[in-house]
Amino acid sequence: MLALADYVVAYRLDIRYSQESSMAARESLDPDSSMWHWIAVDLHFWRNRSGLSCAGLGEILDISRGAVSNLEAARPGFRLSERQAKILDAEWGLNGHFERLLRYAKSGHDPDWFKTFTQYEARAIYIKVYEALVIPGLLQTPAYARALLMAGGVEDLEASVDRRMSRQEVLTRPRPAELWALVKQTMLEEPVGGPDVMRAQLEHLIEMSRRPNVFLRVVPKSVGAHLGLDGSFSVMTVASGNAAYMEAVGGGRLSTDSAEIHRFTVRFERIGVDALSRDSSRSLMAELMETIT
């Protein structure tokens, strides 16, 4: 049995490791290119200026010391809330500083969006994705992904393909995430990479859709106008909460706002109402394989 002194030493080492980890994370932040990084950097600055420890600020915000450290490191799943921003502005007399930063961060494009998105994706328990233009990344074959990335003009093509394939481990790990995917029929009819690549991609979709943790359904062309025409999006659930990702030209936007997440969850369900069943979706994909020339 460990003595009390051993527990004290272990606790101090754990604290030291946490501090060093947070320091390394803060040093990688770029407040000039990311509003979320700006918030994290300013939070660390004003906390130190006020002479507060992470635990002290945690008491003010009614969160743990670790949560404060994660906020200052801009770690996925830890973003300042409107309530917390108001408390900080009042505590430090900042005349709405953090509230304004938060408002702009939520409405603007985050240049670091993809890194943050993949961090959420890797930790996801549930993933709901609607795709209007291409096969969801988690369901792409290497050949299909290569054709897309080549068309996009990426510099290191094979490394990019490898990274995309490695993301798919979230579906095959010991405790895999559940993937609920809705895709447009018209997107399945486009021979990305050529007929052979597309036929292999459709076959892969059929195989993946038989996995117990993959729920793939097709939105048929016969539906006509529907909510999904506005663009692709994802809603992810991780242990620390939820996040919604909205695609945009040249980038995307990630949101942890509960109201916005709810709106996209409802949007996903409404699109799904008009989608084919899983069996009918597989039948349609099998038919499309025969028609691609």
Tab-separated table of C-alpha atoms in Angstrom:
chain	number	residue	atom	x	y	z
A	1	MET	CA	0.000	0.000	0.000
A	2	LEU	CA	1.302	3.448	-0.884
A	3	ALA	CA	2.112	5.828	1.934
A	4	LEU	CA	0.523	9.272	2.113
A	5	ALA	CA	3.811	10.820	1.003
A	6	ASP	CA	3.732	8.667	-2.151
A	7	TYR	CA	0.239	9.902	-2.992
A	8	VAL	CA	1.366	13.486	-2.480
A	9	VAL	CA	4.347	12.991	-4.801
A	10	ALA	CA	2.157	11.319	-7.441
A	11	TYR	CA	-0.390	14.157	-7.213
A	12	ARG	CA	2.308	16.793	-7.617
A	13	LEU	CA	3.771	14.965	-10.601
A	14	ASP	CA	0.316	14.775	-12.155
A	15	ILE	CA	-0.176	18.522	-11.630
A	16	ARG	CA	3.251	19.234	-13.080
A	17	TYR	CA	2.558	17.075	-16.141
A	18	SER	CA	-0.797	18.824	-16.645
A	19	GLN	CA	0.850	22.245	-16.391
A	20	GLU	CA	3.598	21.317	-18.854
A	21	SER	CA	1.047	19.862	-21.264
A	22	SER	CA	-1.079	23.006	-21.064
A	23	MET	CA	1.970	25.215	-21.556
A	24	ALA	CA	2.942	23.294	-24.696
A	25	ALA	CA	-0.616	23.574	-26.017
A	26	ARG	CA	-0.720	27.338	-25.346
A	27	GLU	CA	2.573	27.849	-27.143
A	28	SER	CA	1.048	26.319	-30.291
A	29	LEU	CA	-1.875	28.752	-30.329
A	30	ASP	CA	-2.094	31.354	-33.108
A	31	PRO	CA	-4.379	34.226	-32.013
A	32	ASP	CA	-3.678	36.106	-35.259
A	33	SER	CA	-5.448	33.475	-37.356
A	34	SER	CA	-8.057	31.967	-35.015
A	35	MET	CA	-10.637	33.786	-32.904
A	36	TRP	CA	-10.863	30.778	-30.583
A	37	HIS	CA	-7.111	30.909	-30.036
A	38	TRP	CA	-7.414	34.650	-29.351
A	39	ILE	CA	-9.992	33.949	-26.638
A	40	ALA	CA	-7.750	31.282	-25.087
A	41	VAL	CA	-4.688	33.557	-25.098
A	42	ASP	CA	-6.603	36.497	-23.621
A	43	LEU	CA	-8.134	34.295	-20.934
A	44	HIS	CA	-4.659	33.174	-19.858
A	45	PHE	CA	-3.380	36.772	-19.967
A	46	TRP	CA	-6.170	38.273	-17.846
A	47	ARG	CA	-6.125	35.400	-15.344
A	48	ASN	CA	-2.399	35.882	-14.744
A	49	ARG	CA	-2.786	39.652	-14.590
A	50	SER	CA	-5.433	39.295	-11.899
A	51	GLY	CA	-3.206	36.955	-9.895
A	52	LEU	CA	-5.651	34.071	-10.061
A	53	SER	CA	-4.757	30.401	-10.271
A	54	CYS	CA	-6.685	28.049	-12.570
A	55	ALA	CA	-8.494	26.776	-9.488
A	56	GLY	CA	-9.319	30.338	-8.426
A	57	LEU	CA	-10.790	31.250	-11.793
A	58	GLY	CA	-12.596	27.922	-11.799
A	59	GLU	CA	-14.418	28.930	-8.612
A	60	ILE	CA	-15.530	32.185	-10.235
A	61	LEU	CA	-16.771	30.409	-13.372
A	62	ASP	CA	-18.099	27.398	-11.429
A	63	ILE	CA	-15.919	24.936	-13.365
A	64	SER	CA	-12.926	22.773	-12.473
A	65	ARG	CA	-9.277	23.803	-12.521
A	66	GLY	CA	-8.735	21.385	-15.404
A	67	ALA	CA	-11.557	22.961	-17.420
A	68	VAL	CA	-9.890	26.384	-17.071
A	69	SER	CA	-6.602	24.884	-18.248
A	70	ASN	CA	-8.368	23.302	-21.231
A	71	LEU	CA	-10.059	26.599	-22.107
A	72	GLU	CA	-6.694	28.356	-22.099
A	73	ALA	CA	-5.272	25.653	-24.376
A	74	ALA	CA	-8.294	25.833	-26.752
A	75	ARG	CA	-8.726	22.080	-26.527
A	76	PRO	CA	-11.652	20.460	-28.412
A	77	GLY	CA	-14.829	20.356	-26.361
A	78	PHE	CA	-13.798	23.305	-24.194
A	79	ARG	CA	-15.009	26.677	-25.405
A	80	LEU	CA	-16.085	29.716	-23.474
A	81	SER	CA	-19.847	30.033	-23.020
A	82	GLU	CA	-21.848	33.249	-23.143
A	83	ARG	CA	-22.475	33.001	-19.390
A	84	GLN	CA	-18.767	32.617	-18.698
A	85	ALA	CA	-17.876	35.507	-21.012
A	86	LYS	CA	-20.278	37.799	-19.127
A	87	ILE	CA	-18.823	36.739	-15.786
A	88	LEU	CA	-15.262	37.433	-16.963
A	89	ASP	CA	-16.142	40.863	-18.373
A	90	ALA	CA	-17.854	41.804	-15.108
A	91	GLU	CA	-15.079	40.365	-12.907
A	92	TRP	CA	-12.303	42.200	-14.716
A	93	GLY	CA	-14.245	45.279	-15.883
A	94	LEU	CA	-13.567	44.606	-19.559
A	95	ASN	CA	-16.613	46.352	-21.031
A	96	GLY	CA	-17.846	43.343	-23.011
A	97	HIS	CA	-14.434	42.245	-24.337
A	98	PHE	CA	-14.927	38.475	-24.041
A	99	GLU	CA	-18.566	38.691	-25.122
A	100	ARG	CA	-17.515	40.414	-28.365
A	101	LEU	CA	-14.703	37.933	-29.004
A	102	LEU	CA	-17.118	35.064	-28.471
A	103	ARG	CA	-19.707	36.563	-30.809
A	104	TYR	CA	-17.161	36.979	-33.618
A	105	ALA	CA	-15.678	33.511	-33.030
A	106	LYS	CA	-19.087	31.890	-33.392
A	107	SER	CA	-20.010	33.768	-36.561
A	108	GLY	CA	-16.673	33.750	-38.369
A	109	HIS	CA	-14.683	31.211	-40.358
A	110	ASP	CA	-12.025	29.425	-38.308
A	111	PRO	CA	-8.878	28.777	-40.413
A	112	ASP	CA	-7.979	25.980	-37.997
A	113	TRP	CA	-11.367	24.322	-38.530
A	114	PHE	CA	-10.153	21.035	-40.013
A	115	LYS	CA	-7.743	20.221	-37.204
A	116	THR	CA	-10.447	20.915	-34.637
A	117	PHE	CA	-13.009	18.962	-36.641
A	118	THR	CA	-10.835	15.840	-36.887
A	119	GLN	CA	-10.081	16.020	-33.156
A	120	TYR	CA	-13.793	15.925	-32.423
A	121	GLU	CA	-14.329	13.185	-35.014
A	122	ALA	CA	-11.631	10.950	-33.516
A	123	ARG	CA	-13.258	11.171	-30.069
A	124	ALA	CA	-16.841	10.883	-31.274
A	125	ILE	CA	-19.349	8.456	-29.829
A	126	TYR	CA	-22.045	9.306	-32.384
A	127	ILE	CA	-21.615	11.014	-35.749
A	128	LYS	CA	-24.513	12.245	-37.864
A	129	VAL	CA	-23.482	13.463	-41.299
A	130	TYR	CA	-25.438	14.727	-44.292
A	131	GLU	CA	-23.466	14.960	-47.537
A	132	ALA	CA	-24.761	16.646	-50.662
A	133	LEU	CA	-21.630	16.714	-52.843
A	134	VAL	CA	-19.234	13.822	-52.106
A	135	ILE	CA	-19.118	10.510	-50.234
A	136	PRO	CA	-18.520	11.148	-46.500
A	137	GLY	CA	-14.799	10.954	-45.737
A	138	LEU	CA	-15.290	8.115	-43.257
A	139	LEU	CA	-16.778	5.959	-46.029
A	140	GLN	CA	-14.436	6.764	-48.928
A	141	THR	CA	-12.173	4.220	-50.595
A	142	PRO	CA	-8.514	5.196	-51.100
A	143	ALA	CA	-9.036	5.472	-54.880
A	144	TYR	CA	-12.100	7.711	-54.512
A	145	ALA	CA	-10.311	9.892	-51.936
A	146	ARG	CA	-7.253	10.112	-54.181
A	147	ALA	CA	-9.372	11.286	-57.126
A	148	LEU	CA	-11.016	13.997	-55.007
A	149	LEU	CA	-7.744	15.194	-53.483
A	150	MET	CA	-6.022	15.214	-56.861
A	151	ALA	CA	-8.821	17.360	-58.282
A	152	GLY	CA	-8.401	19.669	-55.296
A	153	GLY	CA	-4.716	20.147	-56.090
A	154	VAL	CA	-3.242	18.968	-52.791
A	155	GLU	CA	0.555	19.007	-52.699
A	156	ASP	CA	1.356	15.744	-50.901
A	157	LEU	CA	-1.297	13.497	-52.420
A	158	GLU	CA	-0.426	10.119	-50.870
A	159	ALA	CA	0.100	11.564	-47.401
A	160	SER	CA	-3.287	13.249	-47.645
A	161	VAL	CA	-4.923	9.979	-48.701
A	162	ASP	CA	-3.261	8.169	-45.780
A	163	ARG	CA	-4.521	10.784	-43.321
A	164	ARG	CA	-8.062	10.468	-44.657
A	165	MET	CA	-7.948	6.679	-44.388
A	166	SER	CA	-6.591	6.854	-40.828
A	167	ARG	CA	-9.638	8.889	-39.794
A	168	GLN	CA	-11.790	5.861	-40.596
A	169	GLU	CA	-10.356	4.006	-37.583
A	170	VAL	CA	-13.085	5.688	-35.539
A	171	LEU	CA	-15.484	3.158	-37.114
A	172	THR	CA	-13.331	0.066	-36.518
A	173	ARG	CA	-11.735	0.690	-33.112
A	174	PRO	CA	-12.645	-1.599	-30.163
A	175	ARG	CA	-15.506	0.719	-29.193
A	176	PRO	CA	-16.437	2.177	-32.589
A	177	ALA	CA	-18.445	5.316	-33.095
A	178	GLU	CA	-21.935	5.019	-34.542
A	179	LEU	CA	-22.141	6.687	-37.952
A	180	TRP	CA	-25.546	7.877	-39.171
A	181	ALA	CA	-25.097	9.077	-42.756
A	182	LEU	CA	-27.525	10.593	-45.259
A	183	VAL	CA	-26.299	11.048	-48.853
A	184	LYS	CA	-27.896	12.441	-51.995
A	185	GLN	CA	-28.557	10.038	-54.858
A	186	THR	CA	-27.218	12.484	-57.446
A	187	MET	CA	-23.830	12.443	-55.732
A	188	LEU	CA	-23.695	8.642	-56.007
A	189	GLU	CA	-24.200	8.886	-59.777
A	190	GLU	CA	-21.115	11.015	-60.451
A	191	PRO	CA	-18.216	8.787	-61.631
A	192	VAL	CA	-15.497	10.348	-59.476
A	193	GLY	CA	-12.173	8.822	-60.546
A	194	GLY	CA	-13.816	6.980	-63.429
A	195	PRO	CA	-16.340	4.125	-63.711
A	196	ASP	CA	-14.154	1.474	-62.033
A	197	VAL	CA	-13.344	3.670	-59.040
A	198	MET	CA	-16.982	4.629	-58.593
A	199	ARG	CA	-18.268	1.075	-58.853
A	200	ALA	CA	-15.747	0.004	-56.202
A	201	GLN	CA	-16.823	2.936	-54.056
A	202	LEU	CA	-20.494	1.950	-54.260
A	203	GLU	CA	-19.617	-1.644	-53.415
A	204	HIS	CA	-17.678	-0.370	-50.395
A	205	LEU	CA	-20.680	1.686	-49.273
A	206	ILE	CA	-22.905	-1.386	-49.454
A	207	GLU	CA	-20.411	-3.398	-47.400
A	208	MET	CA	-19.979	-0.654	-44.806
A	209	SER	CA	-23.736	-0.190	-44.516
A	210	ARG	CA	-23.977	-3.764	-43.249
A	211	ARG	CA	-21.802	-2.985	-40.242
A	212	PRO	CA	-23.812	-2.770	-36.996
A	213	ASN	CA	-22.507	0.725	-36.252
A	214	VAL	CA	-23.075	2.264	-39.723
A	215	PHE	CA	-26.530	3.512	-40.700
A	216	LEU	CA	-26.348	4.700	-44.301
A	217	ARG	CA	-29.419	5.932	-46.173
A	218	VAL	CA	-29.897	7.625	-49.536
A	219	VAL	CA	-32.031	10.695	-50.210
A	220	PRO	CA	-33.543	9.913	-53.657
A	221	LYS	CA	-33.806	12.418	-56.486
A	222	SER	CA	-37.579	12.049	-56.441
A	223	VAL	CA	-37.734	14.042	-53.191
A	224	GLY	CA	-37.048	17.256	-55.082
A	225	ALA	CA	-36.463	20.366	-52.960
A	226	HIS	CA	-35.525	19.643	-49.331
A	227	LEU	CA	-33.533	21.108	-46.431
A	228	GLY	CA	-30.360	19.319	-47.519
A	229	LEU	CA	-29.987	21.537	-50.570
A	230	ASP	CA	-28.546	24.232	-48.294
A	231	GLY	CA	-25.323	22.247	-47.862
A	232	SER	CA	-23.520	19.474	-46.035
A	233	PHE	CA	-23.080	19.307	-42.269
A	234	SER	CA	-22.190	17.008	-39.380
A	235	VAL	CA	-23.262	16.714	-35.751
A	236	MET	CA	-20.858	14.891	-33.439
A	237	THR	CA	-21.302	13.710	-29.877
A	238	VAL	CA	-18.214	13.348	-27.681
A	239	ALA	CA	-17.913	12.596	-23.977
A	240	SER	CA	-17.659	16.302	-23.127
A	241	GLY	CA	-20.599	17.461	-25.264
A	242	ASN	CA	-21.673	18.019	-28.862
A	243	ALA	CA	-20.382	19.916	-31.875
A	244	ALA	CA	-21.884	20.801	-35.238
A	245	TYR	CA	-19.814	21.363	-38.370
A	246	MET	CA	-21.068	23.241	-41.415
A	247	GLU	CA	-19.200	23.043	-44.717
A	248	ALA	CA	-18.309	26.169	-46.656
A	249	VAL	CA	-16.285	26.951	-49.783
A	250	GLY	CA	-12.603	26.732	-48.864
A	251	GLY	CA	-13.269	25.789	-45.264
A	252	GLY	CA	-15.938	25.289	-42.678
A	253	ARG	CA	-17.311	26.342	-39.319
A	254	LEU	CA	-17.480	24.346	-36.107
A	255	SER	CA	-20.003	25.253	-33.428
A	256	THR	CA	-20.505	24.043	-29.862
A	257	ASP	CA	-23.510	26.300	-29.275
A	258	SER	CA	-26.329	24.110	-27.926
A	259	ALA	CA	-29.073	25.986	-29.799
A	260	GLU	CA	-27.258	25.688	-33.121
A	261	ILE	CA	-26.464	22.012	-32.521
A	262	HIS	CA	-30.154	21.409	-31.827
A	263	ARG	CA	-31.124	23.141	-35.088
A	264	PHE	CA	-28.819	20.927	-37.136
A	265	THR	CA	-29.929	17.802	-35.303
A	266	VAL	CA	-33.533	18.629	-36.204
A	267	ARG	CA	-32.450	19.390	-39.785
A	268	PHE	CA	-30.796	15.964	-40.012
A	269	GLU	CA	-33.962	14.242	-38.797
A	270	ARG	CA	-36.157	16.166	-41.249
A	271	ILE	CA	-33.935	15.262	-44.194
A	272	GLY	CA	-33.954	11.662	-43.009
A	273	VAL	CA	-37.744	11.508	-43.103
A	274	ASP	CA	-37.580	11.489	-46.926
A	275	ALA	CA	-34.591	9.125	-47.187
A	276	LEU	CA	-34.867	5.515	-48.303
A	277	SER	CA	-34.618	2.691	-45.794
A	278	ARG	CA	-31.241	0.981	-45.308
A	279	ASP	CA	-32.265	-2.019	-47.427
A	280	SER	CA	-33.741	0.170	-50.181
A	281	SER	CA	-30.606	2.328	-50.127
A	282	ARG	CA	-28.434	-0.758	-50.656
A	283	SER	CA	-30.676	-1.886	-53.512
A	284	LEU	CA	-30.410	1.521	-55.183
A	285	MET	CA	-26.620	1.552	-54.870
A	286	ALA	CA	-26.454	-1.928	-56.370
A	287	GLU	CA	-28.570	-0.721	-59.320
A	288	LEU	CA	-26.316	2.315	-59.785
A	289	MET	CA	-23.258	0.039	-59.951
A	290	GLU	CA	-24.791	-1.624	-63.004
A	291	THR	CA	-25.545	1.650	-64.786
A	292	ILE	CA	-22.129	3.323	-64.417
A	293	THR	CA	-20.250	3.118	-67.705
